[in-house]
CSV table of C-alpha atoms in Angstrom, one decimal:
chain,number,residue,atom,x,y,z
A,788,UNK,CA,0.0,0.0,0.0
A,789,UNK,CA,2.8,2.3,0.9
A,790,UNK,CA,4.5,1.6,-2.4
A,791,UNK,CA,1.3,2.4,-4.3
A,792,UNK,CA,1.0,5.7,-2.4
A,793,UNK,CA,4.5,6.7,-3.3
A,794,UNK,CA,4.0,5.8,-6.9
A,795,UNK,CA,0.7,7.8,-7.0
A,796,UNK,CA,2.5,10.8,-5.4
A,797,UNK,CA,5.3,10.6,-7.9
A,798,UNK,CA,2.8,10.5,-10.8
A,799,UNK,CA,1.0,13.5,-9.2
A,800,UNK,CA,4.3,15.4,-9.0
A,801,UNK,CA,5.1,14.5,-12.6
A,802,UNK,CA,1.7,15.7,-13.8
A,803,UNK,CA,2.0,18.9,-11.8
A,804,UNK,CA,5.5,19.7,-13.2
A,805,UNK,CA,4.2,19.0,-16.7
A,806,UNK,CA,1.3,21.4,-16.2
A,807,UNK,CA,3.8,24.1,-14.9
A,808,UNK,CA,6.0,23.6,-17.9
A,809,UNK,CA,3.0,23.8,-20.3
A,810,UNK,CA,1.8,27.1,-18.7
A,811,UNK,CA,5.3,28.5,-18.1
A,812,UNK,CA,6.9,30.9,-20.6
A,813,UNK,CA,10.7,31.1,-20.6
A,814,UNK,CA,13.0,34.0,-21.7
A,815,UNK,CA,14.5,31.6,-24.2
A,816,UNK,CA,11.1,30.9,-25.9
A,817,UNK,CA,10.5,34.7,-26.1
A,818,UNK,CA,13.9,35.5,-27.5
A,819,UNK,CA,13.8,32.6,-30.0
A,820,UNK,CA,10.6,33.9,-31.5
A,821,UNK,CA,12.0,37.5,-31.6
A,822,UNK,CA,15.1,36.1,-33.5
A,823,UNK,CA,12.8,34.4,-36.0
A,824,UNK,CA,10.8,37.6,-36.5
A,825,UNK,CA,14.0,39.6,-37.3
A,826,UNK,CA,15.4,36.8,-39.5
A,827,UNK,CA,12.2,36.6,-41.5
A,828,UNK,CA,12.7,40.3,-42.4
A,829,UNK,CA,16.5,40.4,-42.8
A,830,UNK,CA,16.3,37.3,-45.0
A,831,UNK,CA,14.5,39.4,-47.6
A,832,UNK,CA,17.3,41.9,-48.1
A,833,UNK,CA,18.9,41.7,-51.5
A,834,UNK,CA,22.6,42.1,-52.2
A,835,UNK,CA,22.1,45.7,-53.3
A,836,UNK,CA,20.5,46.6,-49.9
A,837,UNK,CA,16.8,46.5,-51.0
A,838,UNK,CA,14.2,44.6,-49.1
A,839,UNK,CA,11.5,42.7,-51.0
A,840,UNK,CA,8.3,41.9,-49.1
A,841,UNK,CA,5.8,39.5,-50.6
A,842,UNK,CA,3.0,42.1,-50.9
A,843,UNK,CA,5.2,44.4,-53.1
A,844,UNK,CA,5.5,43.7,-56.8
A,845,UNK,CA,8.9,43.8,-58.5
A,846,UNK,CA,10.2,47.2,-59.6
A,847,UNK,CA,12.4,49.8,-58.2
A,848,UNK,CA,9.5,52.1,-57.1
A,849,UNK,CA,8.1,49.3,-54.9
A,850,UNK,CA,11.5,48.2,-53.7
A,851,UNK,CA,11.9,51.7,-52.3
A,852,UNK,CA,8.6,51.4,-50.5
A,853,UNK,CA,9.4,47.9,-49.1
A,854,UNK,CA,12.9,49.0,-48.1
A,855,UNK,CA,11.8,52.1,-46.3
A,856,UNK,CA,9.1,50.1,-44.5
A,857,UNK,CA,11.6,47.4,-43.5
A,858,UNK,CA,14.1,49.9,-42.1
A,859,UNK,CA,11.4,51.6,-40.1
A,860,UNK,CA,10.3,48.2,-38.7
A,861,UNK,CA,13.9,47.4,-37.7
A,862,UNK,CA,14.4,50.8,-36.1
A,863,UNK,CA,11.2,50.3,-34.0
A,864,UNK,CA,12.6,46.9,-32.8
A,865,UNK,CA,15.9,48.6,-31.8
A,866,UNK,CA,18.0,47.0,-34.5
A,867,UNK,CA,21.4,48.7,-34.6
A,868,UNK,CA,21.8,51.3,-37.3
A,869,UNK,CA,25.6,50.8,-37.3
A,870,UNK,CA,25.3,47.5,-39.1
A,871,UNK,CA,25.9,46.5,-42.7
A,872,UNK,CA,22.3,45.5,-43.2
A,873,UNK,CA,20.9,48.9,-42.1
A,874,UNK,CA,23.6,51.0,-43.9
A,875,UNK,CA,23.1,49.1,-47.1
A,876,UNK,CA,19.4,49.8,-46.9
A,877,UNK,CA,20.0,53.5,-46.4
A,878,UNK,CA,22.4,53.6,-49.3
A,879,UNK,CA,19.9,51.8,-51.6
A,880,UNK,CA,17.1,54.3,-50.7
A,881,UNK,CA,19.5,57.3,-51.2
A,882,UNK,CA,20.4,56.0,-54.7
A,883,UNK,CA,16.9,55.1,-55.7
A,884,UNK,CA,14.4,57.5,-54.1
A,885,UNK,CA,13.8,60.6,-56.2
A,886,UNK,CA,11.4,63.1,-54.5
A,887,UNK,CA,10.6,64.6,-57.9
A,888,UNK,CA,10.0,61.4,-59.8
A,889,UNK,CA,6.6,61.3,-61.5
A,890,UNK,CA,5.7,57.9,-60.2
A,891,UNK,CA,5.8,58.9,-56.5
A,892,UNK,CA,5.5,56.4,-53.7
A,893,UNK,CA,2.2,55.9,-51.9
A,894,UNK,CA,2.0,58.5,-49.1
A,895,UNK,CA,1.7,55.8,-46.5
A,896,UNK,CA,5.3,54.6,-46.9
A,897,UNK,CA,6.8,58.1,-46.8
A,898,UNK,CA,4.6,59.4,-44.0
A,899,UNK,CA,6.0,62.0,-41.7
A,900,UNK,CA,5.8,59.4,-38.9
A,901,UNK,CA,8.0,57.0,-40.8
A,902,UNK,CA,10.5,59.6,-41.7
A,903,UNK,CA,10.7,60.8,-38.1
A,904,UNK,CA,11.0,57.2,-36.8
A,905,UNK,CA,13.8,56.5,-39.3
A,906,UNK,CA,15.8,59.5,-38.2
A,907,UNK,CA,14.8,59.6,-34.6
A,908,UNK,CA,17.6,59.6,-32.0
A,909,UNK,CA,20.4,60.3,-34.6
A,910,UNK,CA,21.9,63.7,-35.1
A,911,UNK,CA,21.5,64.7,-38.8
A,912,UNK,CA,22.1,67.8,-40.8
A,913,UNK,CA,19.2,68.4,-43.1
A,914,UNK,CA,19.3,70.6,-46.1
A,915,UNK,CA,17.9,74.1,-45.8
A,916,UNK,CA,14.8,73.2,-47.9
A,917,UNK,CA,14.3,69.9,-45.9
A,918,UNK,CA,14.4,71.8,-42.7
A,919,UNK,CA,11.7,74.3,-43.9
A,920,UNK,CA,9.5,71.4,-44.9
A,921,UNK,CA,10.0,69.5,-41.6
A,922,UNK,CA,9.3,72.7,-39.6
A,923,UNK,CA,6.1,73.5,-41.5
A,924,UNK,CA,4.8,69.9,-41.5
A,925,UNK,CA,5.5,69.2,-37.8
A,926,UNK,CA,4.2,72.6,-36.7
A,927,UNK,CA,1.0,72.0,-38.8
A,928,UNK,CA,0.4,68.6,-37.3
A,929,UNK,CA,0.9,69.7,-33.7
A,930,UNK,CA,-1.0,73.0,-33.9
A,931,UNK,CA,-3.9,71.6,-35.9
A,932,UNK,CA,-4.6,69.0,-33.2
A,933,UNK,CA,-5.0,71.9,-30.7
A,934,UNK,CA,-7.5,73.7,-32.9
A,935,UNK,CA,-9.4,70.5,-33.9
A,936,UNK,CA,-9.9,69.5,-30.2
A,937,UNK,CA,-12.1,72.6,-29.8
A,938,UNK,CA,-14.0,72.1,-33.0
A,939,UNK,CA,-17.7,71.0,-32.9
A,940,UNK,CA,-17.2,69.2,-36.2
A,941,UNK,CA,-15.4,66.3,-34.4
A,942,UNK,CA,-18.6,65.5,-32.5
A,943,UNK,CA,-20.7,65.0,-35.7
A,944,UNK,CA,-18.3,63.9,-38.4
A,945,UNK,CA,-17.6,60.1,-38.3
A,946,UNK,CA,-15.1,60.6,-41.2
A,947,UNK,CA,-13.3,63.3,-39.3
A,948,UNK,CA,-13.0,61.0,-36.2
A,949,UNK,CA,-11.3,58.4,-38.3
A,950,UNK,CA,-8.9,60.9,-39.8
A,951,UNK,CA,-8.0,62.1,-36.3
A,952,UNK,CA,-7.3,58.5,-35.2
A,953,UNK,CA,-5.1,57.8,-38.2
A,954,UNK,CA,-3.1,61.0,-37.7
A,955,UNK,CA,-2.3,60.4,-34.1
A,956,UNK,CA,0.6,58.0,-34.7
A,957,UNK,CA,2.3,60.8,-36.6
A,958,UNK,CA,1.7,63.2,-33.7
A,959,UNK,CA,3.2,60.7,-31.2
A,960,UNK,CA,6.2,59.9,-33.5
A,961,UNK,CA,6.9,63.6,-33.9
A,962,UNK,CA,6.8,64.2,-30.1
A,963,UNK,CA,8.9,61.1,-29.4
A,964,UNK,CA,11.6,61.7,-32.0
A,965,UNK,CA,12.0,65.5,-31.5
A,966,UNK,CA,14.0,67.5,-29.0
A,967,UNK,CA,12.4,69.9,-26.5
A,968,UNK,CA,13.9,72.8,-28.4
A,969,UNK,CA,12.3,71.6,-31.7
A,970,UNK,CA,8.9,71.1,-30.1
A,971,UNK,CA,8.9,74.5,-28.5
A,972,UNK,CA,10.0,76.2,-31.8
A,973,UNK,CA,7.0,74.6,-33.6
A,974,UNK,CA,4.4,75.4,-31.0
A,975,UNK,CA,5.7,78.6,-29.2
A,976,UNK,CA,8.3,80.2,-31.6
A,977,UNK,CA,8.2,83.6,-29.9
A,978,UNK,CA,8.4,82.3,-26.3
A,979,UNK,CA,10.9,84.0,-24.0
A,980,UNK,CA,11.0,81.3,-21.3
A,981,UNK,CA,11.5,78.2,-23.5
A,982,UNK,CA,11.3,75.7,-20.6
A,983,UNK,CA,8.0,77.1,-19.3
A,984,UNK,CA,6.6,77.2,-22.9
A,985,UNK,CA,7.6,73.6,-23.4
A,986,UNK,CA,5.7,72.4,-20.3
A,987,UNK,CA,2.7,74.5,-21.3
A,988,UNK,CA,2.8,73.2,-24.8
A,989,UNK,CA,3.0,69.5,-23.7
A,990,UNK,CA,0.1,70.1,-21.2
A,991,UNK,CA,-2.0,71.7,-24.0
A,992,UNK,CA,-1.2,68.8,-26.4
A,993,UNK,CA,-2.0,66.2,-23.8
A,994,UNK,CA,-5.4,67.9,-23.0
A,995,UNK,CA,-6.2,68.3,-26.7
A,996,UNK,CA,-5.5,64.7,-27.7
A,997,UNK,CA,-7.3,63.5,-24.6
A,998,UNK,CA,-10.4,65.4,-25.7
A,999,UNK,CA,-10.1,64.1,-29.3
A,1000,UNK,CA,-9.8,60.5,-28.1
A,1001,UNK,CA,-12.8,60.8,-25.9
A,1002,UNK,CA,-14.9,62.4,-28.7
A,1003,UNK,CA,-13.6,59.8,-31.2
A,1004,UNK,CA,-14.7,56.8,-29.2
A,1005,UNK,CA,-17.5,55.0,-31.0
A,1006,UNK,CA,-17.7,51.8,-29.0
A,1007,UNK,CA,-16.3,49.6,-31.8
A,1008,UNK,CA,-12.9,51.4,-31.9
A,1009,UNK,CA,-12.1,50.9,-28.3
A,1010,UNK,CA,-8.9,48.9,-28.8
A,1011,UNK,CA,-7.4,51.7,-30.9
A,1012,UNK,CA,-8.6,54.4,-28.6
A,1013,UNK,CA,-7.1,52.7,-25.6
A,1014,UNK,CA,-3.8,52.0,-27.5
A,1015,UNK,CA,-3.6,55.8,-28.3
A,1016,UNK,CA,-4.3,56.6,-24.6
A,1017,UNK,CA,-1.3,54.5,-23.7
A,1018,UNK,CA,0.9,56.2,-26.4
A,1019,UNK,CA,-0.2,59.6,-25.2
A,1020,UNK,CA,1.0,58.9,-21.7
A,1021,UNK,CA,4.2,57.3,-23.0
A,1022,UNK,CA,5.4,60.1,-25.2
A,1023,UNK,CA,4.3,63.0,-23.0
A,1024,UNK,CA,3.8,62.3,-19.3
A,1025,UNK,CA,6.3,59.5,-19.0
A,1026,UNK,CA,9.0,60.6,-21.5
A,1027,UNK,CA,10.5,63.3,-19.2
A,1028,UNK,CA,11.4,63.6,-15.6
A,1029,UNK,CA,9.0,63.5,-12.6
A,1030,UNK,CA,9.4,67.2,-12.0
A,1031,UNK,CA,8.1,68.0,-15.5
A,1032,UNK,CA,5.3,65.5,-15.1
A,1033,UNK,CA,4.1,67.2,-11.9
A,1034,UNK,CA,4.4,70.6,-13.6
A,1035,UNK,CA,2.1,69.4,-16.4
A,1036,UNK,CA,-0.4,68.2,-13.7
A,1037,UNK,CA,-0.3,71.7,-12.3
A,1038,UNK,CA,-2.0,72.9,-15.5
A,1039,UNK,CA,-5.0,70.9,-14.5
A,1040,UNK,CA,-4.6,67.9,-16.9
A,1041,UNK,CA,-5.8,64.5,-15.7
A,1042,UNK,CA,-4.1,61.2,-16.5
A,1043,UNK,CA,-6.3,59.7,-19.2
A,1044,UNK,CA,-5.4,56.1,-18.3
A,1045,UNK,CA,-7.0,56.7,-14.9
A,1046,UNK,CA,-10.3,57.9,-16.5
A,1047,UNK,CA,-13.5,55.9,-16.4
A,1048,UNK,CA,-13.5,55.6,-20.2
A,1049,UNK,CA,-10.0,53.9,-20.1
A,1050,UNK,CA,-11.2,51.5,-17.4
A,1051,UNK,CA,-14.4,50.7,-19.4
A,1052,UNK,CA,-12.5,50.0,-22.6
A,1053,UNK,CA,-9.9,47.9,-20.9
A,1054,UNK,CA,-12.6,45.6,-19.4
A,1055,UNK,CA,-14.4,45.4,-22.7
A,1056,UNK,CA,-11.2,44.5,-24.5
A,1057,UNK,CA,-10.4,41.8,-22.0
A,1058,UNK,CA,-13.9,40.3,-22.5
A,1059,UNK,CA,-13.1,39.9,-26.2
A,1060,UNK,CA,-10.1,37.6,-25.7
A,1061,UNK,CA,-10.8,34.1,-27.0
A,1062,UNK,CA,-10.1,30.8,-25.3
A,1063,UNK,CA,-6.8,30.3,-27.2
A,1064,UNK,CA,-5.5,33.7,-25.9
A,1065,UNK,CA,-6.0,35.6,-29.2
A,1066,UNK,CA,-8.3,38.4,-30.4
A,1067,UNK,CA,-10.3,38.0,-33.5
A,1068,UNK,CA,-9.2,39.6,-36.8
A,1069,UNK,CA,-12.7,41.0,-37.1
A,1070,UNK,CA,-12.0,43.3,-34.1
A,1071,UNK,CA,-9.2,45.0,-36.1
A,1072,UNK,CA,-11.5,45.7,-39.0
A,1073,UNK,CA,-14.4,46.9,-36.9
A,1074,UNK,CA,-12.1,49.2,-34.9
A,1075,UNK,CA,-11.4,51.2,-38.1
A,1076,UNK,CA,-15.0,51.1,-39.2
A,1077,UNK,CA,-14.4,48.5,-42.0
A,1078,UNK,CA,-17.4,46.3,-42.4
A,1079,UNK,CA,-17.7,45.6,-46.2
A,1080,UNK,CA,-19.1,42.0,-46.3
A,1081,UNK,CA,-18.1,41.5,-49.9
A,1082,UNK,CA,-14.5,42.5,-49.3
A,1083,UNK,CA,-14.2,40.4,-46.1
A,1084,UNK,CA,-15.6,37.4,-47.9
A,1085,UNK,CA,-12.6,37.5,-50.3
A,1086,UNK,CA,-10.0,37.7,-47.6
A,1087,UNK,CA,-7.7,34.7,-47.6
A,1088,UNK,CA,-7.1,32.5,-44.5
A,1089,UNK,CA,-3.5,33.7,-44.3
A,1090,UNK,CA,-4.5,37.4,-44.2
A,1091,UNK,CA,-7.1,36.7,-41.5
A,1092,UNK,CA,-4.4,34.8,-39.5
A,1093,UNK,CA,-2.0,37.7,-39.9
A,1094,UNK,CA,-4.6,40.2,-38.8
A,1095,UNK,CA,-5.4,38.0,-35.7
A,1096,UNK,CA,-1.7,37.9,-34.8
A,1097,UNK,CA,-1.3,41.7,-35.2
A,1098,UNK,CA,-4.5,42.4,-33.3
A,1099,UNK,CA,-3.4,40.1,-30.4
A,1100,UNK,CA,0.0,41.7,-30.2
A,1101,UNK,CA,-1.4,45.2,-30.2
A,1102,UNK,CA,-4.0,44.4,-27.6
A,1103,UNK,CA,-1.5,42.7,-25.3
A,1104,UNK,CA,0.8,45.7,-25.6
A,1105,UNK,CA,-2.0,48.0,-24.8
A,1106,UNK,CA,-3.2,46.0,-21.8
A,1107,UNK,CA,0.3,45.7,-20.4
A,1108,UNK,CA,1.0,49.4,-20.7
A,1109,UNK,CA,-2.4,50.4,-19.3
A,1110,UNK,CA,-1.8,48.5,-16.1
A,1111,UNK,CA,-2.7,44.8,-16.5
A,1112,UNK,CA,0.0,42.8,-14.7
A,1113,UNK,CA,2.3,40.7,-16.9
A,1114,UNK,CA,1.6,37.8,-14.5
A,1115,UNK,CA,-2.1,37.8,-15.2
A,1116,UNK,CA,-3.6,34.8,-17.0
A,1117,UNK,CA,-5.0,37.2,-19.7
A,1118,UNK,CA,-1.4,38.2,-20.7
A,1119,UNK,CA,0.1,34.7,-20.3
A,1120,UNK,CA,-2.6,33.2,-22.6
A,1121,UNK,CA,-2.0,35.9,-25.2
A,1122,UNK,CA,1.8,35.6,-25.1
A,1123,UNK,CA,1.5,31.8,-25.3
A,1124,UNK,CA,-0.6,32.2,-28.4
A,1125,UNK,CA,2.0,34.5,-30.0
A,1126,UNK,CA,5.0,32.3,-29.3
A,1127,UNK,CA,3.0,29.3,-30.7
A,1128,UNK,CA,1.5,31.0,-33.8
A,1129,UNK,CA,4.3,33.3,-34.9
A,1130,UNK,CA,6.8,30.5,-35.9
A,1131,UNK,CA,4.0,28.7,-37.8
A,1132,UNK,CA,3.1,31.9,-39.6
A,1133,UNK,CA,6.7,32.6,-40.6
A,1134,UNK,CA,7.1,29.2,-42.1
A,1135,UNK,CA,3.8,29.4,-44.0
A,1136,UNK,CA,2.4,31.8,-46.5
A,1137,UNK,CA,1.1,34.3,-44.1
A,1138,UNK,CA,1.9,37.9,-45.3
A,1139,UNK,CA,3.4,38.8,-41.9
A,1140,UNK,CA,5.1,42.0,-43.1
A,1141,UNK,CA,4.6,44.0,-39.9
A,1142,UNK,CA,7.1,42.3,-37.5
A,1143,UNK,CA,7.7,45.2,-35.2
A,1144,UNK,CA,4.4,45.1,-33.1
A,1145,UNK,CA,4.8,41.4,-32.1
A,1146,UNK,CA,8.5,41.9,-31.4
A,1147,UNK,CA,7.8,44.9,-29.2
A,1148,UNK,CA,5.0,43.2,-27.4
A,1149,UNK,CA,7.2,40.2,-26.6
A,1150,UNK,CA,9.9,42.7,-25.5
A,1151,UNK,CA,7.6,44.4,-23.0
A,1152,UNK,CA,6.6,41.0,-21.6
A,1153,UNK,CA,10.2,39.8,-21.3
A,1154,UNK,CA,11.2,43.0,-19.5
A,1155,UNK,CA,8.3,42.8,-17.0
A,1156,UNK,CA,8.8,39.1,-16.2
A,1157,UNK,CA,12.5,38.4,-16.7
A,1158,UNK,CA,14.0,41.9,-16.4
A,1159,UNK,CA,15.7,41.3,-19.8
A,1160,UNK,CA,15.7,43.0,-23.2
A,1161,UNK,CA,16.4,41.2,-26.4
A,1162,UNK,CA,20.1,41.0,-27.3
A,1163,UNK,CA,20.9,41.2,-31.0
A,1164,UNK,CA,23.9,38.9,-30.4
A,1165,UNK,CA,21.4,36.1,-30.6
A,1166,UNK,CA,21.1,36.7,-34.3
A,1167,UNK,CA,23.4,34.9,-36.7
A,1168,UNK,CA,26.6,37.0,-37.1
A,1169,UNK,CA,25.9,37.5,-40.9
A,1170,UNK,CA,23.0,39.8,-39.9
A,1171,UNK,CA,24.9,41.8,-37.3
A,1172,UNK,CA,28.1,42.9,-39.0
A,1173,UNK,CA,28.9,46.2,-37.3
A,1174,UNK,CA,30.2,49.1,-39.5
A,1175,UNK,CA,30.6,52.8,-39.2
A,1176,UNK,CA,27.3,54.5,-39.4
A,1177,UNK,CA,27.3,57.0,-42.2
A,1178,UNK,CA,25.2,59.9,-40.9
A,1179,UNK,CA,25.9,61.9,-44.0
A,1180,UNK,CA,24.0,59.4,-46.1
A,1181,UNK,CA,21.2,59.3,-43.5
A,1182,UNK,CA,21.0,63.2,-43.6
A,1183,UNK,CA,20.8,63.2,-47.4
A,1184,UNK,CA,18.1,60.5,-47.4
A,1185,UNK,CA,16.0,62.2,-44.8
A,1186,UNK,CA,16.4,65.5,-46.7
A,1187,UNK,CA,15.0,63.9,-49.8
A,1188,UNK,CA,12.1,62.3,-47.9
A,1189,UNK,CA,11.1,65.6,-46.3
A,1190,UNK,CA,11.3,67.4,-49.7
A,1191,UNK,CA,9.2,64.6,-51.2
A,1192,UNK,CA,6.5,65.3,-48.6
A,1193,UNK,CA,6.0,68.8,-49.9
A,1194,UNK,CA,5.7,67.5,-53.4
A,1195,UNK,CA,3.0,65.0,-52.2
A,1196,UNK,CA,1.1,67.8,-50.4
A,1197,UNK,CA,1.1,70.0,-53.5
A,1198,UNK,CA,0.2,67.2,-55.9
A,1199,UNK,CA,-2.6,66.1,-53.6
A,1200,UNK,CA,-4.0,69.7,-53.5
A,1201,UNK,CA,-3.9,69.9,-57.3
A,1202,UNK,CA,-5.6,66.5,-57.9
A,1203,UNK,CA,-8.2,67.4,-55.3
A,1204,UNK,CA,-8.9,70.8,-56.9
A,1205,UNK,CA,-9.1,69.7,-60.5
A,1206,UNK,CA,-10.4,66.1,-60.3
A,1207,UNK,CA,-12.7,66.8,-57.4
A,1208,UNK,CA,-14.8,69.3,-59.4
A,1209,UNK,CA,-15.6,66.6,-62.0
A,1210,UNK,CA,-17.0,64.1,-59.6
């Protein structure tokens, strides 16, 4: 009887440890998936430095778009710019992107947010004309948000609400990748006390975006609204020292993540999580007001899987940053889904072009649980060949991209004026 009891106890222990192993997530598992994500992107770099993604057709115009998109993704993941892969990509873009070419790139790829992200954190010397364009564009984005937050149009126009939500990533990127001096010059160019003006400007921006997010909430777009609440806190309240944060509060602003709306959205978002830890791809579409039955019916299984992965990664990021503990079952289930499905997707035909969000989500979880960031030494050495960073090439490239923006604005205005009348 005693022997049977011991055997039963050992079996129980074995099952218990098996359950712990099944539910446990290790740093190695996380970093292995992050490595696979980076390799899936770096493997697509051609000898001339261009990146070819599966959704882009062949041709130099589209190679420029896919290369710019790839470098921005790598930069978001923290991939070192002083590497052969990154520098070859910059050189390819410099040699192949012409801001005055007739067949311009789609605006999405040369968005102000992408340009700011690519150059953020690096000292560059822009051309005189590029500086004029950058100053005008950044000043316009930041100041328009202030005026728009007081407009009654935002309450009644569904289209305007969508436009505001789509423009916010550019606002956040501009704030995150600009110096205090730059931000003050764009918002308070005539200020005598620059430090006081900067704090006032940030407080006004915070309040304006908070209002816009509250007005833009439709019920269906909760996941994006909460994600933007998180980014607003991250790039303003929590990007500077505690003294500045307290000074911003002195202006009467309230932390939007502590609002009843943020709490309501968070609970709703948690309730949408499925049993396998993921969030439905339909949630991503409904969040941006996309509900065309005919188009959805033609979506491939691989695209739906990719959307599910991206939606899950974004929602986990949002929940973690909005206060849900990394140790909660909600987060563990979601992370387990990602580390299971991402490798399968990378081996299959899923058009997983956006690797940065899953990578960042796994990074946040790893830091919260293990206190570790991803080390790029885990990548095969052929991907991480360190070289001297050529900031002159980066400066020229960014100058071309900024000048290209003004061409896009002018061209857009012309097409709108002449073709709009005939509709």
